[in-house]
């Protein structure tokens, strides 16, 4: 099993940046992929980005490609989401999930509690 704790959210002005962290607590030897999702008020959960266990393969939603970067620190068991040029429509709760197949395409589970990101002037 794997459990995630997200942090790094906050209030930022449009055009600003934030870096989110997703720290994993693991029970067992599972080479899982990790994804960031988000849920805005009144909207469905949306895939944001994913990274395979090795860190070599990364995937992005079209809405964030070129602005967001996903990365991983194996030693710290932490996945990061660097978010630049933030827009009001990026406002949402951001949370992590695991794909235990390792493919990075799901199915996703072990969702974390999330961290709030608010983009507003």
PDB file of C-alpha atoms in Angstrom:
ATOM      1  CA  UNK A   1       0.000   0.000   0.000  1.00  0.00           C
ATOM      2  CA  UNK A   2       1.003   3.602  -0.468  1.00  0.00           C
ATOM      3  CA  UNK A   3      -0.320   6.722   1.202  1.00  0.00           C
ATOM      4  CA  UNK A   4       0.258  10.283   0.059  1.00  0.00           C
ATOM      5  CA  UNK A   5       0.537  13.587   1.917  1.00  0.00           C
ATOM      6  CA  UNK A   6       0.287  16.670  -0.247  1.00  0.00           C
ATOM      7  CA  UNK A   7       1.570  20.128   0.668  1.00  0.00           C
ATOM      8  CA  UNK A   8       2.630  23.422  -0.851  1.00  0.00           C
ATOM      9  CA  UNK A   9      -0.701  24.897  -1.826  1.00  0.00           C
ATOM     10  CA  UNK A  10      -1.716  28.471  -1.162  1.00  0.00           C
ATOM     11  CA  UNK A  11      -2.943  31.741  -2.600  1.00  0.00           C
ATOM     12  CA  UNK A  12      -1.045  33.148  -5.574  1.00  0.00           C
ATOM     13  CA  UNK A  13      -1.674  35.899  -8.094  1.00  0.00           C
ATOM     14  CA  UNK A  14      -2.221  35.127 -11.780  1.00  0.00           C
ATOM     15  CA  UNK A  15       1.110  34.594 -13.474  1.00  0.00           C
ATOM     16  CA  UNK A  16       2.699  33.404 -10.252  1.00  0.00           C
ATOM     17  CA  UNK A  17       4.248  30.055  -9.343  1.00  0.00           C
ATOM     18  CA  UNK A  18       3.872  27.343  -6.732  1.00  0.00           C
ATOM     19  CA  UNK A  19       5.576  24.027  -6.107  1.00  0.00           C
ATOM     20  CA  UNK A  20       3.458  21.230  -4.704  1.00  0.00           C
ATOM     21  CA  UNK A  21       4.907  18.225  -2.904  1.00  0.00           C
ATOM     22  CA  UNK A  22       3.490  14.724  -2.641  1.00  0.00           C
ATOM     23  CA  UNK A  23       5.262  12.656  -0.001  1.00  0.00           C
ATOM     24  CA  UNK A  24       4.686   8.895  -0.084  1.00  0.00           C
ATOM     25  CA  UNK A  25       4.491   6.459   2.771  1.00  0.00           C
ATOM     26  CA  UNK A  26       4.999   2.961   1.382  1.00  0.00           C
ATOM     27  CA  UNK A  27       4.268  -0.478   2.733  1.00  0.00           C
ATOM     28  CA  UNK A  28       5.895  -3.036   0.475  1.00  0.00           C
ATOM     29  CA  UNK A  29       8.022  -2.921  -2.627  1.00  0.00           C
ATOM     30  CA  UNK A  30       5.765  -1.546  -5.349  1.00  0.00           C
ATOM     31  CA  UNK A  31       7.064   0.305  -8.404  1.00  0.00           C
ATOM     32  CA  UNK A  32       4.041   2.504  -8.886  1.00  0.00           C
ATOM     33  CA  UNK A  33       3.468   5.531 -11.068  1.00  0.00           C
ATOM     34  CA  UNK A  34       2.278   8.738  -9.384  1.00  0.00           C
ATOM     35  CA  UNK A  35      -0.155  11.286 -10.732  1.00  0.00           C
ATOM     36  CA  UNK A  36      -1.449  14.685  -9.760  1.00  0.00           C
ATOM     37  CA  UNK A  37      -5.172  15.287 -10.113  1.00  0.00           C
ATOM     38  CA  UNK A  38      -7.247  18.330  -9.281  1.00  0.00           C
ATOM     39  CA  UNK A  39     -10.848  19.090  -8.509  1.00  0.00           C
ATOM     40  CA  UNK A  40     -12.276  22.576  -8.908  1.00  0.00           C
ATOM     41  CA  UNK A  41     -15.522  23.605  -7.188  1.00  0.00           C
ATOM     42  CA  UNK A  42     -18.491  22.156  -9.035  1.00  0.00           C
ATOM     43  CA  UNK A  43     -16.331  20.233 -11.481  1.00  0.00           C
ATOM     44  CA  UNK A  44     -15.209  16.644 -11.938  1.00  0.00           C
ATOM     45  CA  UNK A  45     -11.782  15.349 -10.996  1.00  0.00           C
ATOM     46  CA  UNK A  46      -9.251  16.212 -13.685  1.00  0.00           C
ATOM     47  CA  UNK A  47      -5.955  14.524 -14.517  1.00  0.00           C
ATOM     48  CA  UNK A  48      -3.042  16.978 -14.389  1.00  0.00           C
ATOM     49  CA  UNK A  49       0.244  15.078 -14.758  1.00  0.00           C
ATOM     50  CA  UNK A  50       1.831  11.678 -14.118  1.00  0.00           C
ATOM     51  CA  UNK A  51       5.297  10.216 -13.770  1.00  0.00           C
ATOM     52  CA  UNK A  52       6.440   6.614 -13.920  1.00  0.00           C
ATOM     53  CA  UNK A  53       8.412   5.003 -11.110  1.00  0.00           C
ATOM     54  CA  UNK A  54      11.731   5.556 -12.870  1.00  0.00           C
ATOM     55  CA  UNK A  55      10.937   9.186 -13.560  1.00  0.00           C
ATOM     56  CA  UNK A  56      11.842   8.734 -17.212  1.00  0.00           C
ATOM     57  CA  UNK A  57       8.305   9.053 -18.567  1.00  0.00           C
ATOM     58  CA  UNK A  58       6.055  11.998 -17.833  1.00  0.00           C
ATOM     59  CA  UNK A  59       2.561  12.792 -19.011  1.00  0.00           C
ATOM     60  CA  UNK A  60       0.620  16.057 -18.933  1.00  0.00           C
ATOM     61  CA  UNK A  61      -2.899  17.285 -19.545  1.00  0.00           C
ATOM     62  CA  UNK A  62      -3.068  19.658 -22.492  1.00  0.00           C
ATOM     63  CA  UNK A  63      -4.356  22.408 -20.196  1.00  0.00           C
ATOM     64  CA  UNK A  64      -1.090  22.473 -18.213  1.00  0.00           C
ATOM     65  CA  UNK A  65       1.558  21.331 -20.711  1.00  0.00           C
ATOM     66  CA  UNK A  66       4.320  23.910 -20.957  1.00  0.00           C
ATOM     67  CA  UNK A  67       3.393  25.507 -17.623  1.00  0.00           C
ATOM     68  CA  UNK A  68       3.587  22.611 -15.149  1.00  0.00           C
ATOM     69  CA  UNK A  69       6.474  20.205 -14.577  1.00  0.00           C
ATOM     70  CA  UNK A  70       6.281  16.930 -12.656  1.00  0.00           C
ATOM     71  CA  UNK A  71       9.426  15.493 -11.093  1.00  0.00           C
ATOM     72  CA  UNK A  72      10.480  12.925  -8.534  1.00  0.00           C
ATOM     73  CA  UNK A  73      13.030  12.546  -5.760  1.00  0.00           C
ATOM     74  CA  UNK A  74      13.464   8.812  -5.107  1.00  0.00           C
ATOM     75  CA  UNK A  75      15.460   9.283  -1.938  1.00  0.00           C
ATOM     76  CA  UNK A  76      12.746  11.453  -0.380  1.00  0.00           C
ATOM     77  CA  UNK A  77       9.910   9.377  -1.896  1.00  0.00           C
ATOM     78  CA  UNK A  78       8.392  12.655  -3.025  1.00  0.00           C
ATOM     79  CA  UNK A  79       6.843  13.768  -6.294  1.00  0.00           C
ATOM     80  CA  UNK A  80       6.731  17.472  -7.084  1.00  0.00           C
ATOM     81  CA  UNK A  81       4.533  19.603  -9.301  1.00  0.00           C
ATOM     82  CA  UNK A  82       6.119  22.883 -10.312  1.00  0.00           C
ATOM     83  CA  UNK A  83       3.377  25.198 -11.500  1.00  0.00           C
ATOM     84  CA  UNK A  84       4.296  28.350 -13.415  1.00  0.00           C
ATOM     85  CA  UNK A  85       2.220  31.040 -15.087  1.00  0.00           C
ATOM     86  CA  UNK A  86      -0.760  30.104 -12.967  1.00  0.00           C
ATOM     87  CA  UNK A  87      -4.229  31.093 -14.130  1.00  0.00           C
ATOM     88  CA  UNK A  88      -7.481  31.537 -12.199  1.00  0.00           C
ATOM     89  CA  UNK A  89      -8.799  28.368 -13.846  1.00  0.00           C
ATOM     90  CA  UNK A  90      -6.017  26.419 -12.102  1.00  0.00           C
ATOM     91  CA  UNK A  91      -7.794  27.033  -8.790  1.00  0.00           C
ATOM     92  CA  UNK A  92      -8.602  23.628  -7.301  1.00  0.00           C
ATOM     93  CA  UNK A  93      -7.704  21.058  -4.677  1.00  0.00           C
ATOM     94  CA  UNK A  94      -4.673  19.149  -5.956  1.00  0.00           C
ATOM     95  CA  UNK A  95      -4.071  15.575  -4.827  1.00  0.00           C
ATOM     96  CA  UNK A  96      -1.925  12.561  -5.665  1.00  0.00           C
ATOM     97  CA  UNK A  97      -2.793   9.024  -6.662  1.00  0.00           C
ATOM     98  CA  UNK A  98      -0.927   5.805  -7.449  1.00  0.00           C
ATOM     99  CA  UNK A  99      -1.035   3.457 -10.430  1.00  0.00           C
ATOM    100  CA  UNK A 100       0.340   0.211  -9.056  1.00  0.00           C
ATOM    101  CA  UNK A 101       0.676  -1.258 -12.547  1.00  0.00           C
ATOM    102  CA  UNK A 102       3.435   1.308 -13.051  1.00  0.00           C
ATOM    103  CA  UNK A 103       2.270   2.233 -16.562  1.00  0.00           C
ATOM    104  CA  UNK A 104       1.245   5.752 -15.649  1.00  0.00           C
ATOM    105  CA  UNK A 105      -2.117   5.467 -17.373  1.00  0.00           C
ATOM    106  CA  UNK A 106      -4.196   4.105 -14.514  1.00  0.00           C
ATOM    107  CA  UNK A 107      -6.253   2.822 -12.952  1.00  0.00           C
ATOM    108  CA  UNK A 108      -5.544   5.255 -10.136  1.00  0.00           C
ATOM    109  CA  UNK A 109      -6.225   4.807  -6.447  1.00  0.00           C
ATOM    110  CA  UNK A 110      -4.784   5.604  -2.996  1.00  0.00           C
ATOM    111  CA  UNK A 111      -5.853   9.237  -3.436  1.00  0.00           C
ATOM    112  CA  UNK A 112      -4.439  11.702  -0.929  1.00  0.00           C
ATOM    113  CA  UNK A 113      -6.347  14.416   0.934  1.00  0.00           C
ATOM    114  CA  UNK A 114      -5.061  17.185  -1.249  1.00  0.00           C
ATOM    115  CA  UNK A 115      -3.791  20.737  -0.959  1.00  0.00           C
ATOM    116  CA  UNK A 116      -5.729  23.855  -1.955  1.00  0.00           C
ATOM    117  CA  UNK A 117      -4.407  26.102  -4.724  1.00  0.00           C
ATOM    118  CA  UNK A 118      -6.129  29.444  -5.253  1.00  0.00           C
ATOM    119  CA  UNK A 119      -5.140  31.739  -8.101  1.00  0.00           C
ATOM    120  CA  UNK A 120      -6.624  35.173  -7.641  1.00  0.00           C
ATOM    121  CA  UNK A 121      -5.683  38.830  -7.718  1.00  0.00           C
TER     122      UNK A 121
END
